């Protein structure tokens, strides 16, 4: 983590990303407070005014006004707000008369912090895993296939003829999971296999990366990795020529 | 030439032109800038553009048939009344229309009855005072209010206050105001018009874009617009 904050970097990052909507929202928010009690953080903190959605994006106005001339401490304050005071649920937007999308602006601030090397450790670790293994839990292709085959064997005892087809070209549905399932909850995969089997669906799971449908990179605004993760899934779907992608609950 | 004559000539001449043109051209510029920046940078709005969602969203939020009204009926209905007065009185007040008729344009249109204008002006002022007090005394609103929020509320209310004084001769016996109310009213009205394109008051036009863009974004995801 750099100690000095380079204002050019901050502005250089924000400028191409602050489109017409962002500018307009920052300008026209009438500070009416209608959004206040639509936010669960506001209510859960005993109606704390600091939790008013409109107040949380003050940093964006501030950063632009100060032309990015802020210090590390300031960015840590931003960090606290965008990670501990908003989970980007967008509920406030449903009530704002202008439809101001607070969550989108919080997401932009998270992106900015990520570009400055500020992000929660857990997410950073997951991102490394996505880049190396294509999934957040660092499951290797071998382990993934092993787990699926093991699930299939276990279930076939209960439901004769049950199959978990891997890389079946032309199947109707490609099924994707949360990478925690092969790691910790293989029974979830088995339950789903049961349903697909009994329903007589034509389905498959991909062998290569793309089977993890979580996207933790999105939560810290690492758009590049977030895109890479989604693209993997689509690539597999195209290779397997499936009609639909189903994601785990 | 004394100061009064100078200011009076200014307010009825160049400044009148400047204020109306700033308001009109400035607002068109705001709209144009939005469209240009949005074309270039808000790809999502254009790739998923849907008139249906935009229309639905605008209707729902221009009329009081949205979820905010249900949740906050008192504040939002006051907001609606505030805006109706704000738009109706300056345009359909007979005193203003007669000025247009006497002007080089010679335009004229049907006025609302004088009593309506009076009631609406007083209603507007009462709500403006309520909004101001709310900003000052509510812990929540005070925290999120900026200096310009207070200022613009006053700037918006001043033409109504001074207009009322002017048409009713309220302060006629107070020498300074008695002699200058017309000038004061015109300057207040002109100040408001000039500030609209440069401040959050530009929401009168940007509202449509902001609401529309969010309608597209929320509509395409199947959320409520
Ligand atoms: C189609 C036109 C307009 C729309 C849709 C609109 C919408 C809104 C909305 C949604 C709010 C916030 C909530 C509320 O206080 O009700 C607001 C506040 C406000 N509007 Fe408008 N507006 C319009 C025109 C105007 C105009 C022309 C002016 C004056 C020049 C104006 C002055 C204000 C002021 C001063 C506030 C803030 C009130 C406060 O301090 O709480 N509006 N407007
Ligand atoms: C910019 C140029 C303006 C001029 C030259 C102007 C002129 C006048 C005049 C001469 C009167 C008194 C008419 C009479 O006593 O017969 C008046 C009244 C009034 N004006 Fe304006 N005005 C202007 C702008 C505005 C604006 C922008 C607003 C509000 C947004 C406004 C609101 C009013 C109101 C509320 C009254 C009194 C209505 C009543 O009788 O209750 N005026 N104006
Ligand atoms: S409801 Fe919308 S306009 Fe009002 S304070 Fe919240 S974000 Fe701003
Ligand atoms: S998007 Fe953020 S600020 Fe808005 S309601 Fe959800 S948590 Fe609160």
PDB file of N, CA, C and O and ligand atoms in Angstrom, chain A residues 38-41 53 56 85-92 102-103, ligand 4:
ATOM      1  N   UNK A  38     -34.828   4.694   4.281  1.00  0.00           N
ATOM      2  CA  UNK A  38     -34.977   3.556   3.378  1.00  0.00           C
ATOM      3  C   UNK A  38     -33.742   2.662   3.476  1.00  0.00           C
ATOM      4  O   UNK A  38     -33.716   1.589   2.900  1.00  0.00           O
ATOM      5  N   UNK A  39     -32.710   3.145   4.183  1.00  0.00           N
ATOM      6  CA  UNK A  39     -31.460   2.394   4.265  1.00  0.00           C
ATOM      7  C   UNK A  39     -31.415   1.594   5.559  1.00  0.00           C
ATOM      8  O   UNK A  39     -31.620   2.151   6.644  1.00  0.00           O
ATOM      9  N   UNK A  40     -31.126   0.311   5.454  1.00  0.00           N
ATOM     10  CA  UNK A  40     -31.106  -0.524   6.653  1.00  0.00           C
ATOM     11  C   UNK A  40     -29.977  -0.137   7.598  1.00  0.00           C
ATOM     12  O   UNK A  40     -30.069  -0.345   8.794  1.00  0.00           O
ATOM     13  N   UNK A  41     -28.901   0.451   7.078  1.00  0.00           N
ATOM     14  CA  UNK A  41     -27.819   0.888   7.961  1.00  0.00           C
ATOM     15  C   UNK A  41     -28.279   2.045   8.842  1.00  0.00           C
ATOM     16  O   UNK A  41     -27.903   2.153  10.009  1.00  0.00           O
ATOM     17  N   UNK A  53     -28.107   7.750   2.910  1.00  0.00           N
ATOM     18  CA  UNK A  53     -27.452   7.400   1.645  1.00  0.00           C
ATOM     19  C   UNK A  53     -26.790   8.589   0.954  1.00  0.00           C
ATOM     20  O   UNK A  53     -25.626   8.513   0.545  1.00  0.00           O
ATOM     21  N   UNK A  56     -23.408   9.533   2.204  1.00  0.00           N
ATOM     22  CA  UNK A  56     -22.282   8.619   1.996  1.00  0.00           C
ATOM     23  C   UNK A  56     -21.506   8.898   0.717  1.00  0.00           C
ATOM     24  O   UNK A  56     -20.369   8.474   0.583  1.00  0.00           O
ATOM     25  N   UNK A  85     -20.662   0.842   5.591  1.00  0.00           N
ATOM     26  CA  UNK A  85     -21.916   1.577   5.767  1.00  0.00           C
ATOM     27  C   UNK A  85     -22.853   1.441   4.566  1.00  0.00           C
ATOM     28  O   UNK A  85     -23.906   2.079   4.523  1.00  0.00           O
ATOM     29  N   UNK A  86     -22.475   0.655   3.568  1.00  0.00           N
ATOM     30  CA  UNK A  86     -23.353   0.474   2.410  1.00  0.00           C
ATOM     31  C   UNK A  86     -23.010  -0.858   1.763  1.00  0.00           C
ATOM     32  O   UNK A  86     -21.846  -1.150   1.535  1.00  0.00           O
ATOM     33  N   UNK A  87     -24.029  -1.672   1.514  1.00  0.00           N
ATOM     34  CA  UNK A  87     -23.750  -2.920   0.810  1.00  0.00           C
ATOM     35  C   UNK A  87     -24.298  -2.895  -0.606  1.00  0.00           C
ATOM     36  O   UNK A  87     -24.574  -3.914  -1.202  1.00  0.00           O
ATOM     37  N   UNK A  88     -24.498  -1.699  -1.139  1.00  0.00           N
ATOM     38  CA  UNK A  88     -24.870  -1.489  -2.539  1.00  0.00           C
ATOM     39  C   UNK A  88     -26.155  -2.227  -2.908  1.00  0.00           C
ATOM     40  O   UNK A  88     -26.235  -2.858  -3.963  1.00  0.00           O
ATOM     41  N   UNK A  89     -27.159  -2.147  -2.036  1.00  0.00           N
ATOM     42  CA  UNK A  89     -28.392  -2.903  -2.277  1.00  0.00           C
ATOM     43  C   UNK A  89     -29.359  -2.158  -3.180  1.00  0.00           C
ATOM     44  O   UNK A  89     -30.277  -2.724  -3.724  1.00  0.00           O
ATOM     45  N   UNK A  90     -29.177  -0.862  -3.316  1.00  0.00           N
ATOM     46  CA  UNK A  90     -29.994  -0.016  -4.196  1.00  0.00           C
ATOM     47  C   UNK A  90     -31.406   0.262  -3.696  1.00  0.00           C
ATOM     48  O   UNK A  90     -32.248   0.755  -4.450  1.00  0.00           O
ATOM     49  N   UNK A  91     -31.702  -0.047  -2.465  1.00  0.00           N
ATOM     50  CA  UNK A  91     -33.057   0.188  -1.992  1.00  0.00           C
ATOM     51  C   UNK A  91     -33.365   1.692  -1.966  1.00  0.00           C
ATOM     52  O   UNK A  91     -34.473   2.108  -2.316  1.00  0.00           O
ATOM     53  N   UNK A  92     -32.384   2.504  -1.555  1.00  0.00           N
ATOM     54  CA  UNK A  92     -32.623   3.953  -1.464  1.00  0.00           C
ATOM     55  C   UNK A  92     -33.047   4.519  -2.814  1.00  0.00           C
ATOM     56  O   UNK A  92     -33.867   5.438  -2.876  1.00  0.00           O
ATOM     57  N   UNK A 102     -27.256   5.641  -5.537  1.00  0.00           N
ATOM     58  CA  UNK A 102     -26.177   5.747  -4.551  1.00  0.00           C
ATOM     59  C   UNK A 102     -25.227   4.548  -4.678  1.00  0.00           C
ATOM     60  O   UNK A 102     -24.005   4.692  -4.642  1.00  0.00           O
ATOM     61  N   UNK A 103     -25.794   3.360  -4.841  1.00  0.00           N
ATOM     62  CA  UNK A 103     -24.983   2.141  -4.874  1.00  0.00           C
ATOM     63  C   UNK A 103     -23.939   2.200  -5.989  1.00  0.00           C
ATOM     64  O   UNK A 103     -22.805   1.762  -5.817  1.00  0.00           O
TER      65      UNK A 103
HETATM   66  S1  LIG C   4     -27.578   1.119  -1.521  1.00  0.00           S
HETATM   67 FE1  LIG C   4     -26.320   1.536   0.283  1.00  0.00          FE
HETATM   68  S2  LIG C   4     -27.064   3.530   1.013  1.00  0.00           S
HETATM   69 FE2  LIG C   4     -28.647   2.733  -0.383  1.00  0.00          FE
HETATM   70  S3  LIG C   4     -30.098   1.649   0.946  1.00  0.00           S
HETATM   71 FE3  LIG C   4     -28.602   0.120   0.211  1.00  0.00          FE
HETATM   72  S4  LIG C   4     -27.021   0.072   1.802  1.00  0.00           S
HETATM   73 FE4  LIG C   4     -28.207   1.948   2.150  1.00  0.00          FE
END
